[in-house]
mmCIF file with all atom_site columns, C-alpha atoms in Angstrom:
data_model
loop_
_atom_site.group_PDB
_atom_site.id
_atom_site.type_symbol
_atom_site.label_atom_id
_atom_site.label_alt_id
_atom_site.label_comp_id
_atom_site.label_asym_id
_atom_site.label_entity_id
_atom_site.label_seq_id
_atom_site.pdbx_PDB_ins_code
_atom_site.Cartn_x
_atom_site.Cartn_y
_atom_site.Cartn_z
_atom_site.occupancy
_atom_site.B_iso_or_equiv
_atom_site.pdbx_formal_charge
_atom_site.auth_seq_id
_atom_site.auth_comp_id
_atom_site.auth_asym_id
_atom_site.auth_atom_id
_atom_site.pdbx_PDB_model_num
ATOM 1   C CA . UNK S 1 1   ? 18.589 -53.153 52.837 1.00 70.00 ? 163 UNK S CA 1
ATOM 2   C CA . UNK S 1 2   ? 15.143 -52.377 52.454 1.00 73.00 ? 164 UNK S CA 1
ATOM 3   C CA . UNK S 1 3   ? 14.533 -50.235 49.212 1.00 86.00 ? 165 UNK S CA 1
ATOM 4   C CA . UNK S 1 4   ? 12.119 -48.833 47.202 1.00 93.00 ? 166 UNK S CA 1
ATOM 5   C CA . UNK S 1 5   ? 12.185 -48.443 43.227 1.00 96.00 ? 167 UNK S CA 1
ATOM 6   C CA . UNK S 1 6   ? 9.962  -46.849 40.839 1.00 97.00 ? 168 UNK S CA 1
ATOM 7   C CA . UNK S 1 7   ? 10.687 -47.507 37.294 1.00 97.00 ? 169 UNK S CA 1
ATOM 8   C CA . UNK S 1 8   ? 9.342  -44.579 35.444 1.00 96.00 ? 170 UNK S CA 1
ATOM 9   C CA . UNK S 1 9   ? 11.001 -40.682 36.250 1.00 96.00 ? 171 UNK S CA 1
ATOM 10  C CA . UNK S 1 10  ? 8.422  -39.401 33.807 1.00 97.00 ? 172 UNK S CA 1
ATOM 11  C CA . UNK S 1 11  ? 4.914  -40.399 32.777 1.00 97.00 ? 173 UNK S CA 1
ATOM 12  C CA . UNK S 1 12  ? 3.053  -38.247 30.744 1.00 97.00 ? 174 UNK S CA 1
ATOM 13  C CA . UNK S 1 13  ? -0.910 -39.374 30.201 1.00 97.00 ? 175 UNK S CA 1
ATOM 14  C CA . UNK S 1 14  ? -3.735 -37.191 28.834 1.00 97.00 ? 176 UNK S CA 1
ATOM 15  C CA . UNK S 1 15  ? -6.198 -35.494 30.888 1.00 97.00 ? 177 UNK S CA 1
ATOM 16  C CA . UNK S 1 16  ? -9.291 -38.195 31.641 1.00 97.00 ? 178 UNK S CA 1
ATOM 17  C CA . UNK S 1 17  ? -7.235 -40.950 30.617 1.00 98.00 ? 179 UNK S CA 1
ATOM 18  C CA . UNK S 1 18  ? -6.477 -43.963 33.494 1.00 98.00 ? 180 UNK S CA 1
ATOM 19  C CA . UNK S 1 19  ? -3.041 -43.871 35.192 1.00 98.00 ? 181 UNK S CA 1
ATOM 20  C CA . UNK S 1 20  ? -0.904 -46.525 37.156 1.00 98.00 ? 182 UNK S CA 1
ATOM 21  C CA . UNK S 1 21  ? 2.608  -45.336 38.755 1.00 98.00 ? 183 UNK S CA 1
ATOM 22  C CA . UNK S 1 22  ? 4.720  -48.478 39.379 1.00 98.00 ? 184 UNK S CA 1
ATOM 23  C CA . UNK S 1 23  ? 6.464  -49.239 42.681 1.00 98.00 ? 185 UNK S CA 1
ATOM 24  C CA . UNK S 1 24  ? 8.462  -52.458 44.031 1.00 96.00 ? 186 UNK S CA 1
ATOM 25  C CA . UNK S 1 25  ? 9.883  -52.644 47.525 1.00 93.00 ? 187 UNK S CA 1
ATOM 26  C CA . UNK S 1 26  ? 12.700 -54.694 48.458 1.00 89.00 ? 188 UNK S CA 1
ATOM 27  C CA . UNK S 1 27  ? 12.415 -56.330 51.788 1.00 79.00 ? 189 UNK S CA 1
ATOM 28  C CA . UNK S 1 28  ? 12.083 -59.587 53.503 1.00 69.00 ? 190 UNK S CA 1
ATOM 29  C CA . UNK S 1 29  ? 8.614  -59.111 55.122 1.00 75.00 ? 191 UNK S CA 1
ATOM 30  C CA . UNK S 1 30  ? 5.859  -57.044 54.295 1.00 75.00 ? 192 UNK S CA 1
ATOM 31  C CA . UNK S 1 31  ? 6.866  -53.161 55.366 1.00 83.00 ? 193 UNK S CA 1
ATOM 32  C CA . UNK S 1 32  ? 4.437  -50.578 55.770 1.00 87.00 ? 194 UNK S CA 1
ATOM 33  C CA . UNK S 1 33  ? 3.687  -48.911 52.466 1.00 91.00 ? 195 UNK S CA 1
ATOM 34  C CA . UNK S 1 34  ? 2.758  -45.245 51.365 1.00 92.00 ? 196 UNK S CA 1
ATOM 35  C CA . UNK S 1 35  ? 2.153  -43.066 48.269 1.00 96.00 ? 197 UNK S CA 1
ATOM 36  C CA . UNK S 1 36  ? 2.740  -39.372 48.953 1.00 95.00 ? 198 UNK S CA 1
ATOM 37  C CA . UNK S 1 37  ? 2.212  -36.128 46.286 1.00 96.00 ? 199 UNK S CA 1
ATOM 38  C CA . UNK S 1 38  ? 4.360  -33.053 45.984 1.00 95.00 ? 200 UNK S CA 1
ATOM 39  C CA . UNK S 1 39  ? 3.537  -30.405 43.837 1.00 92.00 ? 201 UNK S CA 1
ATOM 40  C CA . UNK S 1 40  ? 6.667  -28.273 43.062 1.00 85.00 ? 202 UNK S CA 1
ATOM 41  C CA . UNK S 1 41  ? 7.953  -26.462 45.837 1.00 80.00 ? 203 UNK S CA 1
ATOM 42  C CA . UNK S 1 42  ? 5.226  -27.883 48.381 1.00 85.00 ? 204 UNK S CA 1
ATOM 43  C CA . UNK S 1 43  ? 5.300  -30.353 50.821 1.00 87.00 ? 205 UNK S CA 1
ATOM 44  C CA . UNK S 1 44  ? 4.397  -33.861 50.690 1.00 91.00 ? 206 UNK S CA 1
ATOM 45  C CA . UNK S 1 45  ? 0.860  -35.175 50.956 1.00 91.00 ? 207 UNK S CA 1
ATOM 46  C CA . UNK S 1 46  ? -0.284 -38.473 51.834 1.00 90.00 ? 208 UNK S CA 1
ATOM 47  C CA . UNK S 1 47  ? -2.547 -40.111 49.518 1.00 94.00 ? 209 UNK S CA 1
ATOM 48  C CA . UNK S 1 48  ? -2.878 -43.545 50.804 1.00 93.00 ? 210 UNK S CA 1
ATOM 49  C CA . UNK S 1 49  ? -0.990 -46.182 53.328 1.00 90.00 ? 211 UNK S CA 1
ATOM 50  C CA . UNK S 1 50  ? -1.112 -49.680 53.845 1.00 90.00 ? 212 UNK S CA 1
ATOM 51  C CA . UNK S 1 51  ? -0.111 -51.792 56.925 1.00 83.00 ? 213 UNK S CA 1
ATOM 52  C CA . UNK S 1 52  ? -2.175 -54.983 56.819 1.00 81.00 ? 214 UNK S CA 1
ATOM 53  C CA . UNK S 1 53  ? -5.937 -56.380 55.493 1.00 85.00 ? 215 UNK S CA 1
ATOM 54  C CA . UNK S 1 54  ? -7.661 -55.938 52.243 1.00 88.00 ? 216 UNK S CA 1
ATOM 55  C CA . UNK S 1 55  ? -4.647 -55.238 49.406 1.00 92.00 ? 217 UNK S CA 1
ATOM 56  C CA . UNK S 1 56  ? -6.531 -52.951 47.606 1.00 96.00 ? 218 UNK S CA 1
ATOM 57  C CA . UNK S 1 57  ? -6.421 -49.423 49.322 1.00 95.00 ? 219 UNK S CA 1
ATOM 58  C CA . UNK S 1 58  ? -8.566 -46.094 49.013 1.00 96.00 ? 220 UNK S CA 1
ATOM 59  C CA . UNK S 1 59  ? -6.947 -43.155 49.010 1.00 95.00 ? 221 UNK S CA 1
ATOM 60  C CA . UNK S 1 60  ? -7.670 -39.105 48.914 1.00 95.00 ? 222 UNK S CA 1
ATOM 61  C CA . UNK S 1 61  ? -8.105 -37.718 45.652 1.00 95.00 ? 223 UNK S CA 1
ATOM 62  C CA . UNK S 1 62  ? -9.682 -40.520 43.839 1.00 96.00 ? 224 UNK S CA 1
ATOM 63  C CA . UNK S 1 63  ? -6.402 -42.896 43.793 1.00 97.00 ? 225 UNK S CA 1
ATOM 64  C CA . UNK S 1 64  ? -6.008 -46.454 45.047 1.00 98.00 ? 226 UNK S CA 1
ATOM 65  C CA . UNK S 1 65  ? -3.075 -48.595 45.000 1.00 98.00 ? 227 UNK S CA 1
ATOM 66  C CA . UNK S 1 66  ? -3.008 -52.526 44.938 1.00 96.00 ? 228 UNK S CA 1
ATOM 67  C CA . UNK S 1 67  ? -0.671 -54.492 47.348 1.00 95.00 ? 229 UNK S CA 1
ATOM 68  C CA . UNK S 1 68  ? 0.896  -57.494 45.426 1.00 94.00 ? 230 UNK S CA 1
ATOM 69  C CA . UNK S 1 69  ? 2.813  -59.780 47.768 1.00 91.00 ? 231 UNK S CA 1
ATOM 70  C CA . UNK S 1 70  ? 3.897  -61.936 44.998 1.00 91.00 ? 232 UNK S CA 1
ATOM 71  C CA . UNK S 1 71  ? 5.239  -59.141 43.064 1.00 93.00 ? 233 UNK S CA 1
ATOM 72  C CA . UNK S 1 72  ? 6.594  -57.062 45.872 1.00 93.00 ? 234 UNK S CA 1
ATOM 73  C CA . UNK S 1 73  ? 4.230  -54.308 44.381 1.00 95.00 ? 235 UNK S CA 1
ATOM 74  C CA . UNK S 1 74  ? 2.641  -51.626 45.488 1.00 96.00 ? 236 UNK S CA 1
ATOM 75  C CA . UNK S 1 75  ? 0.921  -49.603 42.194 1.00 98.00 ? 237 UNK S CA 1
ATOM 76  C CA . UNK S 1 76  ? -0.874 -46.445 42.269 1.00 98.00 ? 238 UNK S CA 1
ATOM 77  C CA . UNK S 1 77  ? -3.999 -46.460 40.028 1.00 98.00 ? 239 UNK S CA 1
ATOM 78  C CA . UNK S 1 78  ? -6.628 -43.590 39.264 1.00 98.00 ? 240 UNK S CA 1
ATOM 79  C CA . UNK S 1 79  ? -9.329 -44.244 36.464 1.00 97.00 ? 241 UNK S CA 1
ATOM 80  C CA . UNK S 1 80  ? -9.540 -40.697 35.205 1.00 97.00 ? 242 UNK S CA 1
ATOM 81  C CA . UNK S 1 81  ? -6.590 -38.259 35.926 1.00 97.00 ? 243 UNK S CA 1
ATOM 82  C CA . UNK S 1 82  ? -7.225 -34.387 36.442 1.00 96.00 ? 244 UNK S CA 1
ATOM 83  C CA . UNK S 1 83  ? -4.736 -32.058 35.042 1.00 96.00 ? 245 UNK S CA 1
ATOM 84  C CA . UNK S 1 84  ? -4.479 -30.604 38.826 1.00 95.00 ? 246 UNK S CA 1
ATOM 85  C CA . UNK S 1 85  ? -3.028 -34.608 39.388 1.00 97.00 ? 247 UNK S CA 1
ATOM 86  C CA . UNK S 1 86  ? 0.266  -32.992 37.605 1.00 97.00 ? 248 UNK S CA 1
ATOM 87  C CA . UNK S 1 87  ? 3.078  -33.532 40.145 1.00 97.00 ? 249 UNK S CA 1
ATOM 88  C CA . UNK S 1 88  ? 5.836  -35.568 41.842 1.00 97.00 ? 250 UNK S CA 1
ATOM 89  C CA . UNK S 1 89  ? 4.523  -39.260 43.495 1.00 98.00 ? 251 UNK S CA 1
ATOM 90  C CA . UNK S 1 90  ? 6.792  -40.981 45.933 1.00 97.00 ? 252 UNK S CA 1
ATOM 91  C CA . UNK S 1 91  ? 6.139  -44.518 46.886 1.00 96.00 ? 253 UNK S CA 1
ATOM 92  C CA . UNK S 1 92  ? 7.610  -45.127 50.489 1.00 93.00 ? 254 UNK S CA 1
ATOM 93  C CA . UNK S 1 93  ? 8.160  -47.888 52.589 1.00 90.00 ? 255 UNK S CA 1
ATOM 94  C CA . UNK S 1 94  ? 8.847  -47.988 56.399 1.00 86.00 ? 256 UNK S CA 1
ATOM 95  C CA . UNK S 1 95  ? 9.723  -51.412 58.465 1.00 79.00 ? 257 UNK S CA 1
ATOM 96  C CA . UNK S 1 96  ? 7.339  -50.600 61.368 1.00 70.00 ? 258 UNK S CA 1
ATOM 97  C CA . UNK S 1 97  ? 5.560  -48.262 63.209 1.00 60.00 ? 259 UNK S CA 1
ATOM 98  C CA . UNK S 1 98  ? 8.602  -46.707 64.838 1.00 65.00 ? 260 UNK S CA 1
ATOM 99  C CA . UNK S 1 99  ? 10.528 -46.763 61.628 1.00 78.00 ? 261 UNK S CA 1
ATOM 100 C CA . UNK S 1 100 ? 11.838 -44.103 59.399 1.00 85.00 ? 262 UNK S CA 1
ATOM 101 C CA . UNK S 1 101 ? 10.360 -43.863 55.988 1.00 87.00 ? 263 UNK S CA 1
ATOM 102 C CA . UNK S 1 102 ? 12.522 -44.571 53.091 1.00 90.00 ? 264 UNK S CA 1
ATOM 103 C CA . UNK S 1 103 ? 11.514 -42.945 49.591 1.00 94.00 ? 265 UNK S CA 1
ATOM 104 C CA . UNK S 1 104 ? 11.713 -43.803 46.081 1.00 96.00 ? 266 UNK S CA 1
ATOM 105 C CA . UNK S 1 105 ? 13.256 -41.555 43.410 1.00 96.00 ? 267 UNK S CA 1
ATOM 106 C CA . UNK S 1 106 ? 9.587  -40.360 42.646 1.00 97.00 ? 268 UNK S CA 1
ATOM 107 C CA . UNK S 1 107 ? 7.680  -40.126 39.171 1.00 98.00 ? 269 UNK S CA 1
ATOM 108 C CA . UNK S 1 108 ? 6.985  -36.745 37.515 1.00 97.00 ? 270 UNK S CA 1
ATOM 109 C CA . UNK S 1 109 ? 3.351  -36.800 36.431 1.00 98.00 ? 271 UNK S CA 1
ATOM 110 C CA . UNK S 1 110 ? 2.917  -34.779 33.545 1.00 97.00 ? 272 UNK S CA 1
ATOM 111 C CA . UNK S 1 111 ? -1.039 -34.204 32.246 1.00 97.00 ? 273 UNK S CA 1
ATOM 112 C CA . UNK S 1 112 ? -1.485 -33.494 28.569 1.00 96.00 ? 274 UNK S CA 1
ATOM 113 C CA . UNK S 1 113 ? -4.500 -31.256 27.960 1.00 91.00 ? 275 UNK S CA 1
ATOM 114 C CA . UNK O 2 1   ? -7.028 -30.522 62.586 1.00 64.00 ? 240 UNK O CA 1
ATOM 115 C CA . UNK O 2 2   ? -3.405 -29.439 63.518 1.00 74.00 ? 241 UNK O CA 1
ATOM 116 C CA . UNK O 2 3   ? -0.523 -29.726 61.462 1.00 88.00 ? 242 UNK O CA 1
ATOM 117 C CA . UNK O 2 4   ? 3.169  -30.209 61.911 1.00 93.00 ? 243 UNK O CA 1
ATOM 118 C CA . UNK O 2 5   ? 4.184  -26.769 61.968 1.00 95.00 ? 244 UNK O CA 1
ATOM 119 C CA . UNK O 2 6   ? 7.932  -26.111 60.800 1.00 97.00 ? 245 UNK O CA 1
ATOM 120 C CA . UNK O 2 7   ? 9.496  -22.915 60.918 1.00 97.00 ? 246 UNK O CA 1
ATOM 121 C CA . UNK O 2 8   ? 10.847 -20.474 59.092 1.00 97.00 ? 247 UNK O CA 1
ATOM 122 C CA . UNK O 2 9   ? 9.298  -21.029 55.922 1.00 96.00 ? 248 UNK O CA 1
ATOM 123 C CA . UNK O 2 10  ? 12.459 -19.976 54.120 1.00 97.00 ? 249 UNK O CA 1
ATOM 124 C CA . UNK O 2 11  ? 16.202 -19.026 55.150 1.00 98.00 ? 250 UNK O CA 1
ATOM 125 C CA . UNK O 2 12  ? 18.724 -17.513 53.179 1.00 98.00 ? 251 UNK O CA 1
ATOM 126 C CA . UNK O 2 13  ? 22.154 -17.884 54.524 1.00 98.00 ? 252 UNK O CA 1
ATOM 127 C CA . UNK O 2 14  ? 25.805 -17.448 53.718 1.00 98.00 ? 253 UNK O CA 1
ATOM 128 C CA . UNK O 2 15  ? 28.347 -19.973 53.362 1.00 98.00 ? 254 UNK O CA 1
ATOM 129 C CA . UNK O 2 16  ? 29.890 -20.610 56.778 1.00 97.00 ? 255 UNK O CA 1
ATOM 130 C CA . UNK O 2 17  ? 26.942 -19.512 58.646 1.00 98.00 ? 256 UNK O CA 1
ATOM 131 C CA . UNK O 2 18  ? 24.843 -21.556 61.009 1.00 98.00 ? 257 UNK O CA 1
ATOM 132 C CA . UNK O 2 19  ? 21.120 -22.028 60.484 1.00 98.00 ? 258 UNK O CA 1
ATOM 133 C CA . UNK O 2 20  ? 18.527 -23.610 63.311 1.00 98.00 ? 259 UNK O CA 1
ATOM 134 C CA . UNK O 2 21  ? 15.287 -24.852 61.811 1.00 98.00 ? 260 UNK O CA 1
ATOM 135 C CA . UNK O 2 22  ? 12.202 -25.857 64.051 1.00 98.00 ? 261 UNK O CA 1
ATOM 136 C CA . UNK O 2 23  ? 9.888  -28.251 64.271 1.00 97.00 ? 262 UNK O CA 1
ATOM 137 C CA . UNK O 2 24  ? 6.850  -28.351 66.538 1.00 96.00 ? 263 UNK O CA 1
ATOM 138 C CA . UNK O 2 25  ? 4.940  -31.965 65.862 1.00 93.00 ? 264 UNK O CA 1
ATOM 139 C CA . UNK O 2 26  ? 1.097  -32.875 65.933 1.00 91.00 ? 265 UNK O CA 1
ATOM 140 C CA . UNK O 2 27  ? -0.100 -32.806 69.866 1.00 89.00 ? 266 UNK O CA 1
ATOM 141 C CA . UNK O 2 28  ? 0.493  -36.147 71.426 1.00 85.00 ? 267 UNK O CA 1
ATOM 142 C CA . UNK O 2 29  ? 2.934  -37.368 68.760 1.00 87.00 ? 268 UNK O CA 1
ATOM 143 C CA . UNK O 2 30  ? 6.031  -38.224 70.421 1.00 87.00 ? 269 UNK O CA 1
ATOM 144 C CA . UNK O 2 31  ? 8.320  -39.167 67.431 1.00 89.00 ? 270 UNK O CA 1
ATOM 145 C CA . UNK O 2 32  ? 9.577  -36.396 65.283 1.00 92.00 ? 271 UNK O CA 1
ATOM 146 C CA . UNK O 2 33  ? 12.147 -37.346 62.031 1.00 93.00 ? 272 UNK O CA 1
ATOM 147 C CA . UNK O 2 34  ? 13.697 -35.197 59.907 1.00 97.00 ? 273 UNK O CA 1
ATOM 148 C CA . UNK O 2 35  ? 14.257 -35.197 56.020 1.00 96.00 ? 274 UNK O CA 1
ATOM 149 C CA . UNK O 2 36  ? 16.499 -33.434 53.360 1.00 97.00 ? 275 UNK O CA 1
ATOM 150 C CA . UNK O 2 37  ? 15.409 -32.978 50.114 1.00 95.00 ? 276 UNK O CA 1
ATOM 151 C CA . UNK O 2 38  ? 17.559 -31.579 47.217 1.00 94.00 ? 277 UNK O CA 1
ATOM 152 C CA . UNK O 2 39  ? 16.526 -29.728 44.090 1.00 91.00 ? 278 UNK O CA 1
ATOM 153 C CA . UNK O 2 40  ? 14.777 -32.903 41.744 1.00 89.00 ? 279 UNK O CA 1
ATOM 154 C CA . UNK O 2 41  ? 15.457 -35.686 44.579 1.00 93.00 ? 280 UNK O CA 1
ATOM 155 C CA . UNK O 2 42  ? 13.662 -38.149 46.659 1.00 93.00 ? 281 UNK O CA 1
ATOM 156 C CA . UNK O 2 43  ? 13.629 -36.929 50.762 1.00 94.00 ? 282 UNK O CA 1
ATOM 157 C CA . UNK O 2 44  ? 16.513 -38.408 52.320 1.00 95.00 ? 283 UNK O CA 1
ATOM 158 C CA . UNK O 2 45  ? 16.676 -39.293 56.096 1.00 95.00 ? 284 UNK O CA 1
ATOM 159 C CA . UNK O 2 46  ? 18.390 -37.253 58.599 1.00 97.00 ? 285 UNK O CA 1
ATOM 160 C CA . UNK O 2 47  ? 17.733 -38.019 62.043 1.00 96.00 ? 286 UNK O CA 1
ATOM 161 C CA . UNK O 2 48  ? 14.930 -39.482 64.512 1.00 93.00 ? 287 UNK O CA 1
ATOM 162 C CA . UNK O 2 49  ? 13.679 -38.875 67.852 1.00 93.00 ? 288 UNK O CA 1
ATOM 163 C CA . UNK O 2 50  ? 11.539 -40.578 70.160 1.00 89.00 ? 289 UNK O CA 1
ATOM 164 C CA . UNK O 2 51  ? 10.634 -39.522 73.738 1.00 89.00 ? 290 UNK O CA 1
ATOM 165 C CA . UNK O 2 52  ? 13.644 -37.029 73.645 1.00 91.00 ? 291 UNK O CA 1
ATOM 166 C CA . UNK O 2 53  ? 15.722 -39.575 72.756 1.00 92.00 ? 292 UNK O CA 1
ATOM 167 C CA . UNK O 2 54  ? 17.623 -40.161 69.364 1.00 93.00 ? 293 UNK O CA 1
ATOM 168 C CA . UNK O 2 55  ? 16.402 -43.209 67.662 1.00 89.00 ? 294 UNK O CA 1
ATOM 169 C CA . UNK O 2 56  ? 17.816 -43.442 64.212 1.00 90.00 ? 295 UNK O CA 1
ATOM 170 C CA . UNK O 2 57  ? 20.441 -41.821 62.199 1.00 93.00 ? 296 UNK O CA 1
ATOM 171 C CA . UNK O 2 58  ? 20.850 -41.385 58.807 1.00 93.00 ? 297 UNK O CA 1
ATOM 172 C CA . UNK O 2 59  ? 22.819 -39.282 56.324 1.00 88.00 ? 298 UNK O CA 1
ATOM 173 C CA . UNK O 2 60  ? 23.300 -36.175 58.832 1.00 94.00 ? 299 UNK O CA 1
ATOM 174 C CA . UNK O 2 61  ? 26.023 -34.558 58.373 1.00 95.00 ? 300 UNK O CA 1
ATOM 175 C CA . UNK O 2 62  ? 28.485 -34.157 61.360 1.00 96.00 ? 301 UNK O CA 1
ATOM 176 C CA . UNK O 2 63  ? 28.167 -30.222 60.940 1.00 97.00 ? 302 UNK O CA 1
ATOM 177 C CA . UNK O 2 64  ? 24.441 -30.854 61.693 1.00 97.00 ? 303 UNK O CA 1
ATOM 178 C CA . UNK O 2 65  ? 22.531 -31.868 64.968 1.00 97.00 ? 304 UNK O CA 1
ATOM 179 C CA . UNK O 2 66  ? 19.395 -32.061 66.156 1.00 97.00 ? 305 UNK O CA 1
ATOM 180 C CA . UNK O 2 67  ? 17.257 -32.485 69.261 1.00 97.00 ? 306 UNK O CA 1
ATOM 181 C CA . UNK O 2 68  ? 13.811 -32.897 70.997 1.00 97.00 ? 307 UNK O CA 1
ATOM 182 C CA . UNK O 2 69  ? 12.715 -30.775 73.669 1.00 96.00 ? 308 UNK O CA 1
ATOM 183 C CA . UNK O 2 70  ? 10.319 -31.594 76.745 1.00 95.00 ? 309 UNK O CA 1
ATOM 184 C CA . UNK O 2 71  ? 7.503  -30.277 74.684 1.00 94.00 ? 310 UNK O CA 1
ATOM 185 C CA . UNK O 2 72  ? 8.642  -32.992 71.857 1.00 94.00 ? 311 UNK O CA 1
ATOM 186 C CA . UNK O 2 73  ? 9.541  -30.086 69.684 1.00 96.00 ? 312 UNK O CA 1
ATOM 187 C CA . UNK O 2 74  ? 12.565 -30.326 67.598 1.00 97.00 ? 313 UNK O CA 1
ATOM 188 C CA . UNK O 2 75  ? 15.280 -27.943 66.387 1.00 98.00 ? 314 UNK O CA 1
ATOM 189 C CA . UNK O 2 76  ? 17.686 -29.060 63.460 1.00 98.00 ? 315 UNK O CA 1
ATOM 190 C CA . UNK O 2 77  ? 20.574 -27.080 64.241 1.00 98.00 ? 316 UNK O CA 1
ATOM 191 C CA . UNK O 2 78  ? 23.286 -26.869 60.763 1.00 98.00 ? 317 UNK O CA 1
ATOM 192 C CA . UNK O 2 79  ? 26.624 -25.213 61.255 1.00 97.00 ? 318 UNK O CA 1
ATOM 193 C CA . UNK O 2 80  ? 29.242 -24.322 58.323 1.00 98.00 ? 319 UNK O CA 1
ATOM 194 C CA . UNK O 2 81  ? 26.935 -24.131 56.191 1.00 98.00 ? 320 UNK O CA 1
ATOM 195 C CA . UNK O 2 82  ? 27.875 -24.988 52.105 1.00 98.00 ? 321 UNK O CA 1
ATOM 196 C CA . UNK O 2 83  ? 26.591 -24.378 49.228 1.00 97.00 ? 322 UNK O CA 1
ATOM 197 C CA . UNK O 2 84  ? 25.033 -27.921 48.647 1.00 96.00 ? 323 UNK O CA 1
ATOM 198 C CA . UNK O 2 85  ? 23.157 -27.872 52.037 1.00 97.00 ? 324 UNK O CA 1
ATOM 199 C CA . UNK O 2 86  ? 20.819 -25.720 49.980 1.00 97.00 ? 325 UNK O CA 1
ATOM 200 C CA . UNK O 2 87  ? 17.635 -27.986 49.734 1.00 97.00 ? 326 UNK O CA 1
ATOM 201 C CA . UNK O 2 88  ? 13.787 -28.186 51.375 1.00 96.00 ? 327 UNK O CA 1
ATOM 202 C CA . UNK O 2 89  ? 14.137 -29.473 55.263 1.00 97.00 ? 328 UNK O CA 1
ATOM 203 C CA . UNK O 2 90  ? 11.080 -31.350 55.921 1.00 95.00 ? 329 UNK O CA 1
ATOM 204 C CA . UNK O 2 91  ? 9.899  -32.566 59.674 1.00 95.00 ? 330 UNK O CA 1
ATOM 205 C CA . UNK O 2 92  ? 7.241  -35.533 60.286 1.00 92.00 ? 331 UNK O CA 1
ATOM 206 C CA . UNK O 2 93  ? 6.078  -36.627 63.269 1.00 90.00 ? 332 UNK O CA 1
ATOM 207 C CA . UNK O 2 94  ? 4.038  -39.733 64.360 1.00 85.00 ? 333 UNK O CA 1
ATOM 208 C CA . UNK O 2 95  ? 2.801  -41.685 67.272 1.00 78.00 ? 334 UNK O CA 1
ATOM 209 C CA . UNK O 2 96  ? 5.719  -43.765 68.274 1.00 67.00 ? 335 UNK O CA 1
ATOM 210 C CA . UNK O 2 97  ? 3.510  -47.148 69.344 1.00 58.00 ? 336 UNK O CA 1
ATOM 211 C CA . UNK O 2 98  ? 3.195  -48.925 66.152 1.00 50.00 ? 337 UNK O CA 1
ATOM 212 C CA . UNK O 2 99  ? -0.187 -49.793 66.286 1.00 49.00 ? 338 UNK O CA 1
ATOM 213 C CA . UNK O 2 100 ? -1.434 -49.862 62.870 1.00 43.00 ? 339 UNK O CA 1
ATOM 214 C CA . UNK O 2 101 ? -4.128 -47.456 61.960 1.00 45.00 ? 340 UNK O CA 1
ATOM 215 C CA . UNK O 2 102 ? -2.623 -45.126 64.841 1.00 46.00 ? 341 UNK O CA 1
ATOM 216 C CA . UNK O 2 103 ? 0.538  -45.080 63.269 1.00 54.00 ? 342 UNK O CA 1
ATOM 217 C CA . UNK O 2 104 ? 1.323  -42.757 60.407 1.00 64.00 ? 343 UNK O CA 1
ATOM 218 C CA . UNK O 2 105 ? 3.754  -40.038 59.501 1.00 78.00 ? 344 UNK O CA 1
ATOM 219 C CA . UNK O 2 106 ? 2.312  -36.652 59.107 1.00 83.00 ? 345 UNK O CA 1
ATOM 220 C CA . UNK O 2 107 ? 4.627  -34.097 57.176 1.00 89.00 ? 346 UNK O CA 1
ATOM 221 C CA . UNK O 2 108 ? 5.524  -30.349 57.468 1.00 92.00 ? 347 UNK O CA 1
ATOM 222 C CA . UNK O 2 109 ? 5.189  -28.209 54.849 1.00 92.00 ? 348 UNK O CA 1
ATOM 223 C CA . UNK O 2 110 ? 9.024  -27.558 55.040 1.00 95.00 ? 349 UNK O CA 1
ATOM 224 C CA . UNK O 2 111 ? 12.054 -25.256 55.330 1.00 97.00 ? 350 UNK O CA 1
ATOM 225 C CA . UNK O 2 112 ? 13.546 -24.046 52.070 1.00 96.00 ? 351 UNK O CA 1
ATOM 226 C CA . UNK O 2 113 ? 16.893 -23.167 52.820 1.00 98.00 ? 352 UNK O CA 1
ATOM 227 C CA . UNK O 2 114 ? 18.980 -21.242 50.545 1.00 97.00 ? 353 UNK O CA 1
ATOM 228 C CA . UNK O 2 115 ? 22.777 -21.069 50.995 1.00 98.00 ? 354 UNK O CA 1
ATOM 229 C CA . UNK O 2 116 ? 24.526 -18.561 48.933 1.00 97.00 ? 355 UNK O CA 1
#
């Protein structure tokens, strides 16, 4: 069965520092890959998605993610975080266009002033 | 741009009561997905519909049922509510063609259900 692993439950970085959130997936073929962000008590906002093509994907809010087939990874990065980036980040996969999305357990990002 | 509309935003029910959550997808989206997110948990897939037919089923309790109507809106009916049903319930919609960039989920803001 397909699965998504986010190895870091919590990550703390200083404001202005760079960020990388890890995501690994387990599936025979390349799935559709997503990163969502969720502020406390709020909905899920799509940051970026990967279907095919260029393995470096640009998203909103200055985020990017790189798909690495050899490592089955889709890590999220941001060169300089802002205090407003503090939130829960979910990596997610889907098998195909009509398939359900499966979420990872999430990584809670804390920002130090 | 139009988004996925969920109603109500908040709902408080007592144990053993019934609740109905509604989801209005983005215009022209024909696929609806329901998710449940417990406190501190990741969203869990419940059920999905494509063209008014159930297309997939996840960890949805037998006490829950859902359907998609002719206008593509969907309703999640929850009966005999339990304290453990307290959660954020999300609906998402997509265009069920799987055509690359045309594909994409858009989530609603969710309905927060509290069972007391």
